[in-house]
Every structure is written in C-alpha cells, then in structure tokens.
Short mmCIF file of C-alpha atoms and ligand atoms in Angstrom, two decimals:
data_model
loop_
_atom_site.label_atom_id
_atom_site.label_comp_id
_atom_site.label_asym_id
_atom_site.label_seq_id
_atom_site.Cartn_x
_atom_site.Cartn_y
_atom_site.Cartn_z
CA MET B 198 25.74 -18.25 -11.63
CA PRO B 199 25.78 -16.03 -8.44
CA LYS B 200 24.59 -12.43 -8.94
CA LYS B 201 27.11 -9.77 -9.68
CA ILE B 202 27.37 -6.72 -7.44
CA PHE B 203 27.46 -3.44 -9.45
CA PHE B 204 29.58 -0.79 -7.72
CA THR B 205 29.55 1.19 -10.91
CA PRO B 206 28.63 4.88 -10.47
CA GLY B 207 25.54 4.75 -12.70
CA PRO B 208 23.60 2.77 -13.57
CA SER B 209 24.45 0.93 -10.28
CA ALA B 210 23.13 -1.84 -8.18
CA LEU B 211 19.34 -1.85 -7.74
CA TYR B 212 18.09 -0.94 -4.32
CA TYR B 213 17.94 -4.31 -2.42
CA THR B 214 14.14 -4.21 -2.33
CA VAL B 215 13.52 -3.42 -5.90
CA GLU B 216 13.27 -6.98 -7.20
CA GLU B 217 10.33 -7.68 -4.80
CA HIS B 218 8.73 -4.37 -5.71
CA ILE B 219 8.92 -5.13 -9.35
CA LYS B 220 7.30 -8.50 -8.74
CA SER B 221 4.43 -7.02 -6.82
CA ALA B 222 4.07 -4.28 -9.47
CA LEU B 223 3.65 -6.97 -12.21
CA LYS B 224 1.26 -8.86 -10.03
CA ALA B 225 -0.96 -5.71 -9.65
CA GLN B 226 -0.51 -4.99 -13.37
CA ILE B 227 0.86 -1.54 -12.70
CA PRO B 228 2.57 -1.17 -16.15
CA GLU B 229 -0.85 -1.83 -17.79
CA ILE B 230 -2.95 0.77 -15.94
CA SER B 231 -3.97 4.13 -17.52
CA HIS B 232 -1.95 7.07 -16.43
CA ARG B 233 -5.29 9.04 -15.97
CA SER B 234 -6.73 6.47 -13.65
CA THR B 235 -7.17 7.10 -9.94
CA THR B 236 -4.87 4.08 -9.28
CA PHE B 237 -2.05 6.01 -10.99
CA GLN B 238 -2.96 9.16 -9.12
CA ALA B 239 -2.53 7.32 -5.86
CA ILE B 240 0.90 6.04 -6.95
CA TYR B 241 1.94 9.48 -7.91
CA GLU B 242 0.71 10.80 -4.63
CA GLU B 243 2.46 8.22 -2.64
CA ALA B 244 5.77 8.83 -4.52
CA VAL B 245 5.51 12.62 -3.75
CA THR B 246 4.49 12.09 -0.20
CA ASN B 247 7.27 9.61 0.54
CA LEU B 248 10.00 11.85 -1.16
CA ARG B 249 8.77 15.04 0.54
CA GLU B 250 9.21 13.16 3.93
CA LEU B 251 12.55 11.57 3.00
CA LEU B 252 13.98 14.93 1.90
CA ALA B 253 12.17 16.99 4.56
CA LEU B 254 10.89 19.24 1.82
CA PRO B 255 9.35 22.66 2.99
CA GLY B 256 6.02 23.61 1.58
CA ASN B 257 7.33 26.07 -0.97
CA PHE B 258 9.18 23.27 -2.83
CA HIS B 259 7.51 21.05 -5.37
CA ILE B 260 8.28 17.81 -7.11
CA ALA B 261 8.02 17.00 -10.91
CA PHE B 262 8.77 13.79 -12.81
CA VAL B 263 10.48 13.95 -16.16
CA ALA B 264 12.75 11.57 -18.10
CA SER B 265 16.28 12.17 -16.87
CA ALA B 266 18.68 14.67 -15.20
CA THR B 267 19.92 15.59 -18.67
CA GLU B 268 16.23 16.71 -19.46
CA ILE B 269 16.22 18.76 -16.32
CA TRP B 270 19.29 20.64 -17.56
CA GLU B 271 17.46 21.67 -20.66
CA ARG B 272 14.18 22.56 -18.72
CA LEU B 273 16.08 24.66 -16.19
CA ILE B 274 17.57 26.88 -18.84
CA GLN B 275 14.31 26.94 -20.98
CA ASN B 276 12.21 27.84 -17.91
CA LEU B 277 14.52 30.01 -15.74
CA VAL B 278 17.08 31.71 -18.05
CA VAL B 279 16.40 34.44 -20.58
CA ASP B 280 19.91 35.57 -21.10
CA HIS B 281 22.62 34.25 -18.81
CA SER B 282 23.62 31.22 -16.70
CA LEU B 283 26.72 30.68 -14.71
CA HIS B 284 28.29 27.31 -14.16
CA LEU B 285 30.76 26.07 -11.58
CA VAL B 286 32.51 23.28 -13.43
CA ASN B 287 34.79 20.56 -11.92
CA GLY B 288 34.15 17.64 -14.21
CA ALA B 289 32.13 16.33 -17.17
CA PHE B 290 28.67 16.55 -15.77
CA SER B 291 28.80 20.12 -14.57
CA LYS B 292 30.57 20.98 -17.89
CA ARG B 293 27.73 19.39 -19.97
CA PHE B 294 25.12 21.51 -18.35
CA GLY B 295 26.98 24.67 -19.34
CA GLU B 296 27.13 23.41 -22.93
CA ILE B 297 23.41 22.71 -22.98
CA SER B 298 22.73 26.32 -22.01
CA ALA B 299 24.99 27.47 -24.79
CA GLU B 300 23.33 25.11 -27.20
CA LEU B 301 20.04 26.85 -26.35
CA GLY B 302 21.55 30.11 -27.17
CA ARG B 303 22.18 31.55 -23.70
CA LYS B 304 25.19 33.46 -22.70
CA VAL B 305 27.25 31.25 -20.55
CA SER B 306 29.91 31.90 -17.81
CA VAL B 307 31.98 28.95 -16.94
CA TYR B 308 34.21 28.92 -13.95
CA GLN B 309 36.19 25.67 -14.16
CA SER B 310 38.62 24.28 -11.48
CA GLU B 311 41.45 21.89 -11.96
CA GLU B 312 40.08 18.46 -11.80
CA GLY B 313 39.93 17.11 -8.27
CA GLN B 314 39.14 20.68 -6.85
CA VAL B 315 36.22 23.04 -6.92
CA PRO B 316 35.91 26.52 -8.51
CA LEU B 317 36.37 29.28 -5.80
CA ILE B 318 33.68 31.85 -5.25
CA LYS B 319 36.33 34.57 -4.92
CA ASP B 320 37.41 33.91 -8.47
CA ILE B 321 34.09 34.89 -9.94
CA SER B 322 34.22 38.19 -11.64
CA ALA B 323 32.46 41.13 -9.91
CA ASP B 324 30.69 41.86 -13.25
CA GLU B 325 28.66 38.61 -13.34
CA ALA B 326 24.86 38.87 -12.82
CA PRO B 327 23.57 35.58 -13.94
CA GLU B 328 19.85 34.48 -13.66
CA LEU B 329 20.87 30.94 -12.73
CA VAL B 330 23.89 29.56 -11.00
CA ALA B 331 24.59 25.82 -11.47
CA ILE B 332 26.33 23.69 -8.94
CA THR B 333 27.04 20.03 -8.86
CA GLN B 334 26.94 18.71 -5.30
CA ASN B 335 28.80 15.49 -6.30
CA GLU B 336 30.84 15.45 -9.57
CA THR B 337 30.37 11.76 -10.62
CA SER B 338 33.19 12.04 -13.08
CA THR B 339 35.94 13.08 -10.57
CA GLY B 340 34.41 12.19 -7.23
CA VAL B 341 34.55 15.82 -5.93
CA HIS B 342 32.08 17.04 -3.39
CA PHE B 343 31.01 20.63 -3.45
CA PRO B 344 31.08 21.94 0.13
CA GLN B 345 27.91 23.24 1.67
CA GLU B 346 29.61 26.46 2.93
CA ASN B 347 30.57 27.31 -0.70
CA VAL B 348 26.83 26.89 -1.59
CA LYS B 349 25.85 29.38 1.16
CA ALA B 350 28.53 31.79 -0.12
CA LEU B 351 27.24 31.62 -3.60
CA ARG B 352 23.71 32.42 -2.35
CA GLU B 353 25.15 35.48 -0.50
CA ARG B 354 27.00 36.42 -3.71
CA PHE B 355 23.98 36.06 -5.89
CA PRO B 356 20.82 36.56 -3.89
CA ASP B 357 18.65 37.27 -6.91
CA ALA B 358 19.77 34.36 -9.02
CA ILE B 359 18.20 30.88 -9.03
CA LEU B 360 20.61 28.45 -7.48
CA ALA B 361 20.22 24.97 -9.01
CA MET B 362 22.04 22.00 -7.64
CA ASP B 363 22.72 18.65 -9.33
CA VAL B 364 22.35 15.95 -6.57
CA VAL B 365 22.28 12.94 -8.97
CA SER B 366 25.00 10.99 -7.16
CA SER B 367 24.62 12.35 -3.64
CA ILE B 368 20.95 12.14 -2.80
CA PRO B 369 19.52 11.39 -0.19
CA THR B 370 21.46 13.98 1.88
CA THR B 371 20.27 16.91 4.01
CA ILE B 372 19.77 19.98 1.77
CA ASP B 373 20.03 23.61 2.87
CA PHE B 374 16.80 24.86 1.51
CA ASP B 375 17.71 28.54 2.32
CA SER B 376 20.52 28.36 -0.13
CA ILE B 377 19.13 26.73 -3.15
CA ASP B 378 15.90 27.01 -5.28
CA SER B 379 16.14 23.82 -7.27
CA PHE B 380 17.72 20.47 -7.10
CA TYR B 381 17.38 17.31 -9.16
CA PHE B 382 18.40 13.83 -9.81
CA SER B 383 17.80 10.71 -11.94
CA VAL B 384 17.07 7.44 -10.20
CA GLN B 385 19.60 5.03 -11.60
CA LYS B 386 22.34 6.16 -9.20
CA CYS B 387 21.66 6.64 -5.48
CA PHE B 388 18.09 5.52 -5.55
CA GLY B 389 19.02 2.22 -7.15
CA LEU B 390 16.14 2.16 -9.60
CA PRO B 391 16.16 1.25 -13.34
CA ALA B 392 17.06 4.30 -15.53
CA GLY B 393 14.51 6.48 -17.14
CA LEU B 394 13.07 8.80 -14.57
CA GLY B 395 14.28 12.30 -13.51
CA VAL B 396 13.09 13.96 -10.37
CA TRP B 397 13.04 17.79 -10.51
CA ILE B 398 12.48 19.76 -7.18
CA TYR B 399 11.93 23.49 -7.53
CA ASN B 400 10.60 26.28 -5.34
CA ASP B 401 7.88 28.97 -5.81
CA ARG B 402 10.43 31.31 -7.05
CA CYS B 403 11.36 29.03 -9.99
CA LEU B 404 7.65 28.70 -10.80
CA ASN B 405 7.18 32.51 -10.64
CA LYS B 406 10.21 33.16 -12.88
CA ALA B 407 9.05 30.48 -15.40
CA GLU B 408 5.59 32.12 -15.52
CA THR B 409 7.12 35.57 -16.04
CA ILE B 410 9.26 34.26 -19.02
CA ARG B 411 6.23 32.70 -20.43
CA GLU B 412 4.65 36.21 -20.79
CA GLY B 413 7.43 37.23 -23.04
CA THR B 414 8.44 36.24 -26.49
CA GLN B 415 10.87 33.39 -25.53
CA SER B 416 9.66 29.74 -25.44
CA ILE B 417 9.70 27.92 -22.20
CA GLY B 418 9.09 24.58 -24.06
CA SER B 419 5.77 22.76 -24.38
CA TYR B 420 4.61 19.65 -22.57
CA HIS B 421 7.32 19.92 -19.95
CA ALA B 422 7.17 23.64 -19.39
CA LEU B 423 7.49 24.18 -15.69
CA PRO B 424 4.00 25.73 -15.18
CA LYS B 425 2.54 22.72 -17.06
CA LEU B 426 4.33 20.20 -15.02
CA HIS B 427 3.37 21.94 -11.88
CA ALA B 428 -0.35 22.06 -12.86
CA SER B 429 -0.36 18.43 -13.78
CA GLY B 430 1.37 17.63 -10.52
CA LEU B 431 -1.42 19.39 -8.54
CA LYS B 432 -3.71 16.75 -9.94
CA ASN B 433 -1.20 13.89 -9.31
CA GLN B 434 -0.73 13.48 -13.01
CA THR B 435 2.04 14.11 -15.67
CA PRO B 436 1.43 15.88 -18.97
CA GLU B 437 2.41 12.85 -21.04
CA THR B 438 2.29 9.01 -20.44
CA PRO B 439 5.16 8.71 -17.84
CA ASN B 440 7.25 5.82 -16.60
CA VAL B 441 4.55 4.53 -14.40
CA LEU B 442 6.49 1.47 -13.22
CA ASN B 443 9.38 3.69 -12.11
CA ILE B 444 7.27 6.22 -10.26
CA PHE B 445 5.68 3.24 -8.41
CA LEU B 446 9.11 1.83 -7.68
CA LEU B 447 10.41 5.32 -6.44
CA ALA B 448 7.37 5.51 -4.09
CA LYS B 449 8.23 2.07 -2.58
CA VAL B 450 12.05 2.72 -2.37
CA ALA B 451 11.55 6.14 -0.73
CA ARG B 452 9.28 4.44 1.79
CA ASP B 453 11.98 1.75 2.43
CA MET B 454 14.63 4.52 2.94
CA LEU B 455 12.37 6.23 5.29
CA ASP B 456 11.86 3.16 7.25
CA LYS B 457 15.69 2.72 7.53
CA GLY B 458 16.01 6.32 8.28
CA LEU B 459 18.01 9.12 6.65
CA ASP B 460 20.29 9.43 9.62
CA MET B 461 21.18 5.64 9.41
CA ILE B 462 21.76 6.06 5.66
CA ILE B 463 24.05 9.03 6.12
CA ARG B 464 25.97 7.27 8.92
CA GLU B 465 26.46 4.16 6.87
CA THR B 466 27.65 6.42 3.86
CA ASN B 467 30.28 7.97 6.14
CA TYR B 468 31.51 4.64 7.44
CA LYS B 469 31.66 3.00 3.96
CA SER B 470 33.65 5.97 2.49
CA ALA B 471 36.12 5.81 5.31
CA VAL B 472 36.75 2.03 4.72
CA LEU B 473 37.28 2.72 0.89
CA TYR B 474 39.57 5.74 1.31
CA GLN B 475 41.54 4.04 4.06
CA MET B 476 42.00 1.13 1.73
CA LEU B 477 43.23 3.38 -1.02
CA GLU B 478 45.56 5.34 1.28
CA GLN B 479 47.29 2.11 2.10
CA HIS B 480 47.33 0.47 -1.37
CA ALA B 481 50.53 0.10 -3.28
CA LYS B 482 48.97 0.75 -6.68
CA LEU B 483 46.07 3.02 -5.85
CA SER B 484 45.69 6.55 -4.32
CA PRO B 485 42.69 8.77 -3.82
CA PHE B 486 42.35 11.18 -6.73
CA VAL B 487 40.89 13.92 -4.67
CA LYS B 488 43.63 15.10 -2.44
CA ASP B 489 41.73 17.64 -0.24
CA LYS B 490 39.87 15.53 2.29
CA ALA B 491 37.04 18.11 2.58
CA LEU B 492 36.30 17.74 -1.11
CA ARG B 493 36.21 13.94 -1.28
CA SER B 494 32.87 12.51 -2.29
CA LYS B 495 31.48 9.91 0.14
CA THR B 496 29.40 8.21 -2.64
CA VAL B 497 31.60 8.03 -5.69
CA ILE B 498 35.17 7.23 -4.76
CA VAL B 499 37.74 7.92 -7.51
CA ALA B 500 41.29 6.47 -7.35
CA ASP B 501 44.36 6.98 -9.58
CA VAL B 502 45.71 3.65 -10.70
CA ASP B 503 49.52 2.97 -11.10
CA GLY B 504 49.24 1.08 -14.34
CA ASP B 505 46.15 0.33 -16.38
CA SER B 506 42.71 0.48 -14.50
CA SER B 507 42.05 -3.02 -15.97
CA THR B 508 44.64 -4.57 -13.68
CA ILE B 509 42.24 -3.68 -10.83
CA ILE B 510 38.85 -3.96 -12.57
CA ASP B 511 39.38 -7.35 -14.16
CA PRO B 512 40.36 -9.52 -11.16
CA ILE B 513 37.68 -7.77 -9.05
CA SER B 514 35.15 -8.62 -11.67
CA LYS B 515 36.15 -12.32 -11.46
CA LYS B 516 35.02 -12.04 -7.95
CA GLY B 517 31.68 -11.04 -9.12
CA MET B 518 32.10 -7.32 -8.19
CA ILE B 519 31.84 -4.74 -10.95
CA ILE B 520 33.52 -1.43 -10.31
CA GLY B 521 33.78 1.61 -12.67
CA THR B 522 36.46 2.73 -14.98
CA GLY B 523 37.76 6.33 -14.83
CA TYR B 524 35.47 8.77 -16.75
CA GLY B 525 36.29 9.88 -20.34
CA PRO B 526 40.05 10.62 -20.64
CA HIS B 527 40.69 8.90 -17.36
CA LYS B 528 39.08 5.64 -18.34
CA LYS B 529 42.30 3.67 -18.23
CA SER B 530 44.23 5.48 -15.43
CA GLN B 531 41.47 5.59 -12.79
CA ILE B 532 38.75 3.57 -11.18
CA ARG B 533 35.42 4.79 -9.68
CA ILE B 534 33.54 2.99 -6.89
CA ALA B 535 29.96 3.93 -6.11
CA SER B 536 28.91 3.57 -2.48
CA PHE B 537 25.24 4.21 -2.60
CA PRO B 538 22.53 3.47 -0.10
CA THR B 539 21.93 0.00 -1.48
CA HIS B 540 25.51 -1.03 -1.01
CA SER B 541 25.75 -2.60 2.50
CA LYS B 542 28.66 -2.05 4.87
CA GLU B 543 29.54 -5.84 4.48
CA GLN B 544 29.67 -5.55 0.63
CA ILE B 545 31.86 -2.51 0.88
CA GLU B 546 34.16 -4.10 3.34
CA LEU B 547 34.28 -7.32 1.16
CA LEU B 548 35.17 -5.14 -1.88
CA ALA B 549 37.81 -3.17 -0.04
CA ASP B 550 39.38 -6.38 1.14
CA GLN B 551 39.55 -7.81 -2.32
CA ILE B 552 41.11 -4.59 -3.77
CA ALA B 553 43.57 -4.62 -0.93
CA LEU B 554 44.84 -8.09 -1.92
CA LEU B 555 45.84 -6.58 -5.31
CA SER B 556 48.49 -4.46 -3.69
C1 PLP J 680 24.62 10.66 -14.46
C2 PLP J 680 24.62 12.00 -14.08
C3 PLP J 680 23.84 13.04 -14.76
C4 PLP J 680 22.93 12.62 -15.92
O1 PLP J 680 21.94 11.71 -15.71
P1 PLP J 680 21.13 11.08 -16.85
O2 PLP J 680 20.16 10.18 -16.14
O3 PLP J 680 21.93 10.42 -17.80
O4 PLP J 680 20.44 12.27 -17.50
C5 PLP J 680 23.85 14.29 -14.41
N1 PLP J 680 24.60 14.69 -13.38
C6 PLP J 680 25.34 13.87 -12.68
C7 PLP J 680 26.21 14.44 -11.57
C8 PLP J 680 25.39 12.52 -13.03
O5 PLP J 680 26.13 11.66 -12.23
#
C-alpha cells in the first residue's frame, strides 16, 4: 500500500529525513547506550548546538529537554510564578495553560478573545501585575497567529514580567528575543519527530527567578526544577533517563533544516499557506475560519465546512492524504490542515487540488 501523507496538526508527518536517521540510530545502537556515556553527551551537545544555530539563539538563552509542551506549562508555573500568571487565550491550548496554573494554586487572569481573533492588549486591566504573561504564537485549535507587534506591546506593558511564548506549531520562525524570556515546543508538530520530547528555551532572567523562588517556602519541583535542568545541561546531560533516540533525531533534523536554510523554510511556508487559503477562498463548501488575514496561521490552516467535516476528510483520505478534524466542539464543522516544514510545495499543491475538486 502506498504511504499516507499526514497533514494533521499533531502528530503530523515525520520530517522526510527521519526514517533514514532512525535506521542509522538503530545501526549505531543509540537506544541502547547509557545516558551517562560520552556518546550521549556528544548527541546532547550536537542537538543543542544545531538548535542554537537554527533559532539564532543569543548567549543568554538556554535549552532544556523535557517530556512535552504540557510538562513545560507546569514547569513554567512552578519555577517562575509565586502568585499570579496572566494568560492571553484564543483557543484550547492557550486556555489549558491557564487551567494548569489554577490547578497549581496560582491566581490566574485570563483574557479571552472570540475564537478566530486574539485578545487585545488595551483590554487588559490597569491593575494587573502578573509575574508571567503567557502567549501562544500559533493557536493550533483555531489556526490563529498572534502578531509580533502585540508581543512587543505586551513587553512594554509588562516590563517586569516573564513573557513565555508557546511556539509548538509555529517553530522554526524568527523570534524577537528582546520581547520574550522563554519559548517552547514539543517535537511532533513542526519538527516532524515522534512525540515524547519537549524543548524548553529560557533566558537568564528565568533562571534567576527560579533560583529566587527556590530560596523561599514554595516548591519549584524536583528533578525538572529549572536550576537542576540547567546544571545538568551544562554537563550535556539530563537529570533523568531521557528520550535519547528523540534527542538524537532532533540533532539530525535541526541540521537538515539548517542545510535547507531557515529563509527557505519560511519562504516555502508563506507560499504553501497562500496556496491553501486561495483554494479555501474559492471553494463552494469551505471558507477560512480566521477572517482577519493578519491573524491567519501559516502552519495550521483552519476552515469552516458547509456540512459535516467528514464530507471533505473522507474522500481526501481515500486519496491517501489525512487532514485534521476541527478541534473539540468544532470537530464536525471544521477541518484543520497542517503545513509544516516537512510538507513539500508539491504535496500541498496536490492536496489543494484534490480538495478543490470537492467543490
Ligand atoms: C500540541 C500543542 C501543545 C501540547 O503539546 P504536547 O506535546 O501534547 O504536550 C501545546 N501547545 C500547542 C499550541 C499545541 O499545538
């Protein structure tokens, strides 16, 4: 049977080089090595070095490997918030982060927009003084992009707060390091790796804040407390036995992306999203869910369906292409299409042509 192509927004298609890298990892017995060996330390270092280069990370930013983006939500609150976090919510993922902070007993301010839009900075109460402000650069549930100028405005509004940005379904992109203190992703979306690895990037400010909180009475967690992760990272190690295979694969795929070039990846992302939105604009049964073009995600394209989403998803799946349902309550009324770095221009054109035929 020919291989299916997954355009689902997570997990998604593997990066096109991953199969070969898994084969070479097995040949080199990577999953069998000790995580305290020099071989592992070299893999760790390679992953960090390649990611630093790909993201053009400044020296005051650091990288830690954990289990998932969901874990990073919990660690951000434990390590960086004593009392109060503020969340800009425009869909299910940004909402979940706020809930986790509340579950950990923090005071939580939520500014929620209508779906398909973003909360406005001017609507934030003048009384707010959060320790952490949470932004989701790309809301995977609704296909909404959080504009860079709003991030900048948040930084100006909250100069003393830690700004943490979820980039799970938008990385690799260019990041404004002056505006944010931490950003994070899990690898099964844009990086096209098997699930089970979270990448947490944080600056010295985050580290200092975690160390200050540690001095007090509140727990910052145990094995994945930020200072502990940081100290292990300096030795090219992790506190626990990590997902060695995935760290190996991340090192390789980050190198492959570097060889391709971030500029090229971004240019292709722009082109592919234009193809998909143009098809949606012209389709009799589909229309882009996000009306404001400036807020449209280029990596997760969400469309309203006139009728049940299965009338699009099923015939496309018969062609070997798997697209996502709507998220949560929109399961039957929307479709979601991932256009990640692994999806080639040709694959996206083919998909757009096939969906157009269902008009
Ligand atoms: C998928 C996703 C997450 C959660 O990732 P996990 O790997 O399941 O923890 C968080 N934020 C966004 C925007 C996502 O798309």
